[in-house]
Short mmCIF file of N, CA, C and O in Angstrom, two decimals:
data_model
loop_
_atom_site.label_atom_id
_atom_site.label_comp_id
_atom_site.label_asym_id
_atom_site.label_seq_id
_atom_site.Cartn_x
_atom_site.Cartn_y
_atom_site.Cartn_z
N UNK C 1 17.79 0.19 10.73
CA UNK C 1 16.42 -0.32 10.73
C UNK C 1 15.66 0.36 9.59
O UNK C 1 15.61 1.56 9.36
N UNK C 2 15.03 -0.72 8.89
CA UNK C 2 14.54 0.24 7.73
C UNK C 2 13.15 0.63 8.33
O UNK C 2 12.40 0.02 9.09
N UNK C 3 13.03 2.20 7.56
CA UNK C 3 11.95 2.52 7.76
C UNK C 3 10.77 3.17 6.21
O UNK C 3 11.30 3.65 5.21
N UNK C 4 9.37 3.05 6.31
CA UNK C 4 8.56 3.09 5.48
C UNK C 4 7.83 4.67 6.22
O UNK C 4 7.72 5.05 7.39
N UNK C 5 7.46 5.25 4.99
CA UNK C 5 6.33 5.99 4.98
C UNK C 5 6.03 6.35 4.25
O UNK C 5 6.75 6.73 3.32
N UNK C 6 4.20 6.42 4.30
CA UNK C 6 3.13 6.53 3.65
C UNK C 6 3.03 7.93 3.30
O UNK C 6 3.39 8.80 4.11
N UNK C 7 2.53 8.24 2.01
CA UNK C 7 2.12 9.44 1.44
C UNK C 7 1.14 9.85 0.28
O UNK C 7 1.36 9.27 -0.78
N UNK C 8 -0.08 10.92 0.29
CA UNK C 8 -0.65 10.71 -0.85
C UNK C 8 -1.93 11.46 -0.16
O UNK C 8 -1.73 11.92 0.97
N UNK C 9 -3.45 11.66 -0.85
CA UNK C 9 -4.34 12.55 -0.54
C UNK C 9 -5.00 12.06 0.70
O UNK C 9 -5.47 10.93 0.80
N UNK C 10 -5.00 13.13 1.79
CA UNK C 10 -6.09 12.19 2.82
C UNK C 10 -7.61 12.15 2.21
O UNK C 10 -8.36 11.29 2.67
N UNK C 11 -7.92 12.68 1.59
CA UNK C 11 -9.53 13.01 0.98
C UNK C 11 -9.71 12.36 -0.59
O UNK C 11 -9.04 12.88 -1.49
N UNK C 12 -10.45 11.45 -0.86
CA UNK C 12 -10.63 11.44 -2.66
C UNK C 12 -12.17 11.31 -2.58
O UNK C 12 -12.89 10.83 -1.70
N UNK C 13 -12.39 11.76 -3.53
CA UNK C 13 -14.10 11.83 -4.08
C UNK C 13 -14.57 10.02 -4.66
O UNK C 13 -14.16 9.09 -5.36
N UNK C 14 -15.35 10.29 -4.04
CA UNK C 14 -16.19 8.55 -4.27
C UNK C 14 -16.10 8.70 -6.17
O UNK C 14 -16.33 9.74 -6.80
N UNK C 15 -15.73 7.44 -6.72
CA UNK C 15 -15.55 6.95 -8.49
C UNK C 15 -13.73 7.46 -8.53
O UNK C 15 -12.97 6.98 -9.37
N UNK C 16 -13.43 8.13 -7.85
CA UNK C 16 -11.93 8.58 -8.48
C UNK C 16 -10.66 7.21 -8.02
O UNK C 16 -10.74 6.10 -7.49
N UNK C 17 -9.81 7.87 -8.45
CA UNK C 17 -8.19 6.61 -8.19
C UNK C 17 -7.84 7.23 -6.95
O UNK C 17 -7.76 8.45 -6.80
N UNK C 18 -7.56 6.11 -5.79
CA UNK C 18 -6.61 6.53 -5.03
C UNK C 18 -5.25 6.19 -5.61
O UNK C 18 -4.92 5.26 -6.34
N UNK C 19 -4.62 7.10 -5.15
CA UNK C 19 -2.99 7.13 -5.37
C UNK C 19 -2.07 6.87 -4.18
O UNK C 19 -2.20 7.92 -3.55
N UNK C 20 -1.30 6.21 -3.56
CA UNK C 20 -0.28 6.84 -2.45
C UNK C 20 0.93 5.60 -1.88
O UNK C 20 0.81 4.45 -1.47
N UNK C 21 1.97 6.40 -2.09
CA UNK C 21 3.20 6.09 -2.17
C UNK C 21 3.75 5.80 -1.11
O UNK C 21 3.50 6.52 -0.14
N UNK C 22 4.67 4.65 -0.95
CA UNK C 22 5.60 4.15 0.21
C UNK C 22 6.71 4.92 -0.23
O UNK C 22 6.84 5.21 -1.42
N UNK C 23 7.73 5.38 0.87
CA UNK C 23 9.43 5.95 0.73
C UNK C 23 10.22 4.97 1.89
O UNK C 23 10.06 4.98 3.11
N UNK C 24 10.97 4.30 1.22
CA UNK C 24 11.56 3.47 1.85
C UNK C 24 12.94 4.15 2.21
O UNK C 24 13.82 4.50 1.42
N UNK C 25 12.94 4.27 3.70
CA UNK C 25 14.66 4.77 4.10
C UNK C 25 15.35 3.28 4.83
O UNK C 25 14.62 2.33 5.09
N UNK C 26 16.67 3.26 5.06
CA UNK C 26 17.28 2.81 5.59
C UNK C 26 17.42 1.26 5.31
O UNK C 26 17.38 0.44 6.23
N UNK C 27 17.58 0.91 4.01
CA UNK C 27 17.03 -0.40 3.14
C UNK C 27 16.28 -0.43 1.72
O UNK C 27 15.21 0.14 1.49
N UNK C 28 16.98 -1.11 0.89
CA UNK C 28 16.62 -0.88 -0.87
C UNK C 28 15.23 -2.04 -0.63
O UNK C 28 15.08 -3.16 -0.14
N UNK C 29 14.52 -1.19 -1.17
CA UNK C 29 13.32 -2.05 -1.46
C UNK C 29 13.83 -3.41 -2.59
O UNK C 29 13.08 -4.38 -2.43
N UNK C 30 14.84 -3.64 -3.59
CA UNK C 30 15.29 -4.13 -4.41
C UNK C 30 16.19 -4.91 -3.70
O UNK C 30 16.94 -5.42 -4.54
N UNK C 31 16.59 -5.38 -2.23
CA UNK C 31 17.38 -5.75 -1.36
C UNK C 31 17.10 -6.65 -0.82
O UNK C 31 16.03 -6.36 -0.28
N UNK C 32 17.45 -8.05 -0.47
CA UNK C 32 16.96 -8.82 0.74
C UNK C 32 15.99 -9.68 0.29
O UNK C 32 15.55 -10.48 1.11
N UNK C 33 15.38 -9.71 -1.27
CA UNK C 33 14.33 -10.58 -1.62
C UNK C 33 12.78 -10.36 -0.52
O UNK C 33 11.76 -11.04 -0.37
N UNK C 34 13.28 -9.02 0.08
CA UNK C 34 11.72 -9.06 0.39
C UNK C 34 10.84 -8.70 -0.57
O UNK C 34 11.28 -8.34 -1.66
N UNK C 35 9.06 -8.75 -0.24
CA UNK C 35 8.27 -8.19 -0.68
C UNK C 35 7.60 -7.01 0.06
O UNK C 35 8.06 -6.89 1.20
N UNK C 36 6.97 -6.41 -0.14
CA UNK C 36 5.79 -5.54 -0.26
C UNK C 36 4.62 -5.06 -0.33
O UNK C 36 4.10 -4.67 -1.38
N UNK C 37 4.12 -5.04 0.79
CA UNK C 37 2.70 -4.99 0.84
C UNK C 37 2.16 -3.99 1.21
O UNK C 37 2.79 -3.29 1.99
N UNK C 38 0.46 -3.46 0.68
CA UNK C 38 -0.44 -2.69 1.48
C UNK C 38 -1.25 -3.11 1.95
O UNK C 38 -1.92 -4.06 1.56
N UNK C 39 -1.41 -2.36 3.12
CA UNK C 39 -2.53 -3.07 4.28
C UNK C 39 -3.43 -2.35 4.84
O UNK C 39 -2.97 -1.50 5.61
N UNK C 40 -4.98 -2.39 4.72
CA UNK C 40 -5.76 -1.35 5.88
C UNK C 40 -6.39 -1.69 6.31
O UNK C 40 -6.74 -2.85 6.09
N UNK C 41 -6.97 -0.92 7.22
CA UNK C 41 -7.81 -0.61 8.25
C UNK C 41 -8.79 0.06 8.60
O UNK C 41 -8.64 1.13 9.19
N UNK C 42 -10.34 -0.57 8.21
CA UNK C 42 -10.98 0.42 7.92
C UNK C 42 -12.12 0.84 9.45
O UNK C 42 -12.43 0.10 10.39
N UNK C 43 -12.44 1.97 9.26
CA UNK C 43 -12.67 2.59 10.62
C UNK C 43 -13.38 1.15 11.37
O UNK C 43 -14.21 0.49 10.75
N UNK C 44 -13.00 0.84 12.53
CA UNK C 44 -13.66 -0.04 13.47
C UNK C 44 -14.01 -1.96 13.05
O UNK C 44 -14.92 -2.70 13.42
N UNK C 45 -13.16 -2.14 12.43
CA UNK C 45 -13.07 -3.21 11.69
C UNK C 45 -11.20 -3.81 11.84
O UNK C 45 -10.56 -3.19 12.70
N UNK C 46 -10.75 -4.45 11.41
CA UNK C 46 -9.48 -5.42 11.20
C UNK C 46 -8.87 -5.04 10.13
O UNK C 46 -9.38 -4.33 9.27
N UNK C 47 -7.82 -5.46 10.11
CA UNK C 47 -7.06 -5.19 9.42
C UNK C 47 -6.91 -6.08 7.98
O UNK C 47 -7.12 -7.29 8.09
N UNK C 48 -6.64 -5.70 6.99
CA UNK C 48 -7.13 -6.09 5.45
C UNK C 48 -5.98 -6.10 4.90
O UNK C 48 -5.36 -5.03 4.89
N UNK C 49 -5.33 -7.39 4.23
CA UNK C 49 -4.21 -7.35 3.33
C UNK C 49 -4.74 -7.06 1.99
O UNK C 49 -5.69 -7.69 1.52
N UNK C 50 -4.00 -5.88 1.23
CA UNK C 50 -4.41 -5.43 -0.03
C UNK C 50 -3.74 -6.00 -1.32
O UNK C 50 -4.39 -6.27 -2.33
N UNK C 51 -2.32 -6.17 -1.19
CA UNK C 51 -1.48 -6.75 -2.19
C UNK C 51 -0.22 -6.72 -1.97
O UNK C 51 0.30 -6.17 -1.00
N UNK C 52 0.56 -7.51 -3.15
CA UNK C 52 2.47 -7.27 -2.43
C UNK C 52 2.35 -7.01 -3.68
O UNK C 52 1.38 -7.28 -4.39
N UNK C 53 3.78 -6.24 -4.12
CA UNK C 53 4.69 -6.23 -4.46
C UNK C 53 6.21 -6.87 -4.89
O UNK C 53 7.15 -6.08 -4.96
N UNK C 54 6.40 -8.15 -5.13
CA UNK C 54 7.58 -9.02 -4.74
C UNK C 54 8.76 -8.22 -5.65
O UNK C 54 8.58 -7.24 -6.38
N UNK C 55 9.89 -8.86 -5.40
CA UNK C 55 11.35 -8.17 -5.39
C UNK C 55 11.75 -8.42 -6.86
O UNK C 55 12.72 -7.81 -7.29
N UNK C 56 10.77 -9.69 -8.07
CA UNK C 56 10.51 -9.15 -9.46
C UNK C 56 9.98 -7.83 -10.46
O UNK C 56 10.17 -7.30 -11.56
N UNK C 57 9.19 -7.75 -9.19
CA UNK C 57 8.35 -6.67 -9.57
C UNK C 57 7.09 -6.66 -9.89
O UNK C 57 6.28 -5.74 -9.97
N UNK C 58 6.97 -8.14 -10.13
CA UNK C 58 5.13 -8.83 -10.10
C UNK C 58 4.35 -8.70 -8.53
O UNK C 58 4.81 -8.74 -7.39
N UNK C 59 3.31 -8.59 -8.93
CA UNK C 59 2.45 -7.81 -8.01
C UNK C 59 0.83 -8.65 -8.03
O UNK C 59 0.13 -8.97 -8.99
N UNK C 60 0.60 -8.83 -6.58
CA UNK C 60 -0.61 -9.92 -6.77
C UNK C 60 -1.44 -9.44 -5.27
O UNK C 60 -1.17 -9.17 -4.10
N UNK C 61 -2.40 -9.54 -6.03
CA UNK C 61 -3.75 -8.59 -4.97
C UNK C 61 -4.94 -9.67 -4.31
O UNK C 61 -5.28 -10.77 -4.75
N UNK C 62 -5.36 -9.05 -3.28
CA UNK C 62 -6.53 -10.05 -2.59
C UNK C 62 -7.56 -10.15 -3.86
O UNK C 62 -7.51 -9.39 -4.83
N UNK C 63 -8.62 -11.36 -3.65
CA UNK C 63 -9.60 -11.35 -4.90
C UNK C 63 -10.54 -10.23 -4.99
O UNK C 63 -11.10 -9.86 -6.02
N UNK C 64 -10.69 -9.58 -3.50
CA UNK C 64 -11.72 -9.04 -3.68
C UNK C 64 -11.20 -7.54 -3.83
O UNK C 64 -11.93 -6.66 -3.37
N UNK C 65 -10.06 -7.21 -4.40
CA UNK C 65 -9.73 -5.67 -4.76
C UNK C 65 -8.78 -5.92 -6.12
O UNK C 65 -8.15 -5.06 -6.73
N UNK C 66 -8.86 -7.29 -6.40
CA UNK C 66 -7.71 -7.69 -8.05
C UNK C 66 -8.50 -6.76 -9.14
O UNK C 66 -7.80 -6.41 -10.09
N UNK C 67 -9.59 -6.39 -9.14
CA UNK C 67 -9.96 -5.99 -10.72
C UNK C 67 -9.90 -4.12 -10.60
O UNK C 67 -10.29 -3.41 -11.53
N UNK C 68 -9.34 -3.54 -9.26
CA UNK C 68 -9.49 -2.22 -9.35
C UNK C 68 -7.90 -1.54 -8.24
O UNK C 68 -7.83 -0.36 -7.90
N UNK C 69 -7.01 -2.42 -7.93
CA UNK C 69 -5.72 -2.36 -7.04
C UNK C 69 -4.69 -2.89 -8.48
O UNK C 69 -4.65 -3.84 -9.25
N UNK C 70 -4.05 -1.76 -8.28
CA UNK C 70 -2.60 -1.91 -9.00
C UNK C 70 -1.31 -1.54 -8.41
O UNK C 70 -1.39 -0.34 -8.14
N UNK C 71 0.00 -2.06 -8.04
CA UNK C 71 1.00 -1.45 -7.56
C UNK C 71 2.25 -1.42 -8.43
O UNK C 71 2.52 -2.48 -8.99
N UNK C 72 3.09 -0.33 -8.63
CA UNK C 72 3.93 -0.51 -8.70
C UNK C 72 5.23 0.08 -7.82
O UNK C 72 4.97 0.23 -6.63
N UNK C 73 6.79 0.47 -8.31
CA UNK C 73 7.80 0.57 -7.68
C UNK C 73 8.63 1.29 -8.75
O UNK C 73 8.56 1.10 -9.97
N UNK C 74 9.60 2.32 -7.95
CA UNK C 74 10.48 3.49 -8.41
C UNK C 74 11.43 3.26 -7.68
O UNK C 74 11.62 3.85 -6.61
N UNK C 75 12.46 1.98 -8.36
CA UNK C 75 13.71 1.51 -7.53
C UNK C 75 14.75 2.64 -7.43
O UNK C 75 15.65 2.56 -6.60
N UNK C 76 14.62 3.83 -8.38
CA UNK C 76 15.63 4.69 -7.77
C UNK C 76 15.32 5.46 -6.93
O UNK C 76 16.38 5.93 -6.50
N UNK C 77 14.16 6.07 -6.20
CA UNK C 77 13.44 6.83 -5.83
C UNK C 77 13.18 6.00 -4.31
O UNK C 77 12.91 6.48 -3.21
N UNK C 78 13.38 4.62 -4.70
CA UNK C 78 13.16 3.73 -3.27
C UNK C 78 11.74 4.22 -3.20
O UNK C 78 11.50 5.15 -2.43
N UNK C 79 10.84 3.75 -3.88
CA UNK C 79 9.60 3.95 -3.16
C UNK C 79 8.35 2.85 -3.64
O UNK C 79 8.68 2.47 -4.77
N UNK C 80 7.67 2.51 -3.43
CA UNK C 80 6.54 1.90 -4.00
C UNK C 80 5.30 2.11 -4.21
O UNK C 80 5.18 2.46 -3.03
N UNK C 81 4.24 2.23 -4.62
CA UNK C 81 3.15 2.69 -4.78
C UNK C 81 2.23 1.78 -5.08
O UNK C 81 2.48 0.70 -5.62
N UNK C 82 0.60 2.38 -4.57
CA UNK C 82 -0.29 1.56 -4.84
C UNK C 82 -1.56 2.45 -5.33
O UNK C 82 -1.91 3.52 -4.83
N UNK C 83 -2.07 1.85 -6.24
CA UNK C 83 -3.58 2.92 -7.04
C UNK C 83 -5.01 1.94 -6.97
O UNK C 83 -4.93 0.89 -7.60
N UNK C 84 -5.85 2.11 -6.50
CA UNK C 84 -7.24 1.95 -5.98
C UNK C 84 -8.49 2.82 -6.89
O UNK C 84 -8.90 3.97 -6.74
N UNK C 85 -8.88 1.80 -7.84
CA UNK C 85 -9.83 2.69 -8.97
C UNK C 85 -11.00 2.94 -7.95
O UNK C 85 -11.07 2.50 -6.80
N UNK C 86 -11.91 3.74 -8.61
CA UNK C 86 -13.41 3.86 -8.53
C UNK C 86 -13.48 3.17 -6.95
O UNK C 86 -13.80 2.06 -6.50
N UNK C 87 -13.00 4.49 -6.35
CA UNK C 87 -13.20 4.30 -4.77
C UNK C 87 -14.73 4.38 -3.96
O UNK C 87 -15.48 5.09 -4.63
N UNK C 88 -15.10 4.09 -3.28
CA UNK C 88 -16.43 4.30 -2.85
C UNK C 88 -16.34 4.68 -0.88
O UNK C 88 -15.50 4.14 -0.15
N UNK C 89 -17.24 5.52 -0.45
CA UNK C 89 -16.98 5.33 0.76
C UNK C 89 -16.53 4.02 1.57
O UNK C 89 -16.14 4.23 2.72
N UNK C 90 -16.53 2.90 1.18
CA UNK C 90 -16.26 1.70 1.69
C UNK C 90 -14.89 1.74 1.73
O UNK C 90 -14.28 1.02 2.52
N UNK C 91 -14.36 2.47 1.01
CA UNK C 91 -12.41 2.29 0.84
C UNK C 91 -11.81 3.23 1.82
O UNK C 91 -10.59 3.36 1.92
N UNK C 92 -12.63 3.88 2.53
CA UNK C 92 -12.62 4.80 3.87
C UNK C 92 -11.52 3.74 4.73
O UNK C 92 -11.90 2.64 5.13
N UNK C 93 -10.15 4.24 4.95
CA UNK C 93 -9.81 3.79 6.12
C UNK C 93 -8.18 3.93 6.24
O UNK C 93 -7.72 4.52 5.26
N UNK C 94 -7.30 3.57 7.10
CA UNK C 94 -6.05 3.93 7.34
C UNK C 94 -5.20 3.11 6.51
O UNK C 94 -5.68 1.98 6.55
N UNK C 95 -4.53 3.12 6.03
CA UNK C 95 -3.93 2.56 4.96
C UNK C 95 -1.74 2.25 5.43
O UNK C 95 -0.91 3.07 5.81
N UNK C 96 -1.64 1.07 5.20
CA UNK C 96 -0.25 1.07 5.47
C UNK C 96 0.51 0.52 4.37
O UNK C 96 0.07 -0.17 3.45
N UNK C 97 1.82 0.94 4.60
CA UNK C 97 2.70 -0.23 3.49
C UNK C 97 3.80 -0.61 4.81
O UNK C 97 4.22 -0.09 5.84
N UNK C 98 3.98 -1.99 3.96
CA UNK C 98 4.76 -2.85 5.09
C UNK C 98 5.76 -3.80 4.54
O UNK C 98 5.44 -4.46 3.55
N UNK C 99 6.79 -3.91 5.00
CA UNK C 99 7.26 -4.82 4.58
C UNK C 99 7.29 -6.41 4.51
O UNK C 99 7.01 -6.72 5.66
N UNK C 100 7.44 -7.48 3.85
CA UNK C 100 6.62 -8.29 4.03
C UNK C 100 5.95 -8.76 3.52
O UNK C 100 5.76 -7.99 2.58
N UNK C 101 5.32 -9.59 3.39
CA UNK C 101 4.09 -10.79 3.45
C UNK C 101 3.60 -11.93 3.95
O UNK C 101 3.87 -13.02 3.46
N UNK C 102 2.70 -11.73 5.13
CA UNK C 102 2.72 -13.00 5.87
C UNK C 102 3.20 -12.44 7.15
O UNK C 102 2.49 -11.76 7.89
N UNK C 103 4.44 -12.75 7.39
CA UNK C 103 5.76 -11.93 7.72
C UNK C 103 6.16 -10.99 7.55
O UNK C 103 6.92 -10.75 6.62
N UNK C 104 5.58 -9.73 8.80
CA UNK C 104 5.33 -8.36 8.29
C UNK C 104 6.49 -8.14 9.27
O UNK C 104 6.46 -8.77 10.32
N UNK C 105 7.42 -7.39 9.05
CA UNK C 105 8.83 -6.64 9.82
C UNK C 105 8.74 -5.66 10.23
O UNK C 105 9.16 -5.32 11.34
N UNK C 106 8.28 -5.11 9.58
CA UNK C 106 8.56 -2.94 8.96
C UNK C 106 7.24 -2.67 8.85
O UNK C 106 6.61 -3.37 8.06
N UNK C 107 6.67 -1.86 9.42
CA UNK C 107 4.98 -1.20 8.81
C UNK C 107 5.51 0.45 8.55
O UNK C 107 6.58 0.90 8.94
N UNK C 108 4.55 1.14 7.86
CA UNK C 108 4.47 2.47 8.11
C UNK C 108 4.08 2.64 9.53
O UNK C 108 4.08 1.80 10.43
N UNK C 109 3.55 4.67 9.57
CA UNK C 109 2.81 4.72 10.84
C UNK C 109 1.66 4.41 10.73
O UNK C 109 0.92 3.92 11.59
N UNK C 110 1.21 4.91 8.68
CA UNK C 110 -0.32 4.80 8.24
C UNK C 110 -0.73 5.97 7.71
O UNK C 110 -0.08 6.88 8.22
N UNK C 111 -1.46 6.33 6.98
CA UNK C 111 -2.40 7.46 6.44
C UNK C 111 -3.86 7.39 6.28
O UNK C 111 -4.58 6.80 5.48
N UNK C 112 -4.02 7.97 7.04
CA UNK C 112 -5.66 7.88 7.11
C UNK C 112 -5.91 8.68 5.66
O UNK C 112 -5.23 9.61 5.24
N UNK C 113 -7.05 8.09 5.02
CA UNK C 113 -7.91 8.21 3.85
C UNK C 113 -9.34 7.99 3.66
O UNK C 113 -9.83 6.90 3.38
N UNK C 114 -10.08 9.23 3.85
CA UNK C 114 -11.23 9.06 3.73
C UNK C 114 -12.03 9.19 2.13
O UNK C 114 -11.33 9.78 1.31
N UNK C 115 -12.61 8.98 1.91
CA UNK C 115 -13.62 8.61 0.44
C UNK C 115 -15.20 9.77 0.90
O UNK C 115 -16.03 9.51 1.77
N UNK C 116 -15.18 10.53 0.33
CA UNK C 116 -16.40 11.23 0.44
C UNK C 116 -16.25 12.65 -0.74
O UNK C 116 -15.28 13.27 -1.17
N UNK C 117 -17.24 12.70 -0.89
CA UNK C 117 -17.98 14.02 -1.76
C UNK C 117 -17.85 15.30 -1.01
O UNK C 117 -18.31 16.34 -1.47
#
């Protein structure tokens, strides 16, 4: 059963990049023609698809995070990653990678990430 987990700062300062990385065990992210996605959750609210990743390596984001969400992938390293410019307290919230799109299989557990000064 493959498994995902999330990694990267729980804390970033409001204007900075979030950074934080999926490690994919038990299944090549480069395997199976899946894709790749991040997903959150921000305190007391639903859950938010952020972007995939597909098994080219092209990468396509919701409209309302396309001009500041970038992902990429470290097929030897099995891992994937996602970067979030000029964060603002609004980007406050638990954050997952999953496998998937649409058709989610595999989630992380999550990393909570808060945005504050």
């Amino acid at each position: 059963q493959v498994q995902l987990q999330e990694s990267g700062p729980g804390l970033v300062k409001p204007s900075q990049t979030l950074s934080l990385t999926c490690t994919v065990s038990n299944g090549s992210i480069t395997a199976g023609y899946f894709p790749w996605s991040w997903i959150r959750q921000p305190p007391g609210k639903g859950l938010e698809w952020m972007g995939v990743i597909s098994i080219d390596g092209s990468s396509y984001f919701s409209p309302s995070l396309k001009s500041r969400a970038s992902m990429s992938r470290d097929t030897q390293k099995n891992q994937f990653s996602l970067r979030l410019s000029s964060v603002t307290p609004e980007d406050t919230a638990v954050y997952f990678c999953v496998r998937g799109v649409g058709v989610m299989d595999s989630w992380g557990q999550g990393i909570q990430v808060t945005v504050s000064s």
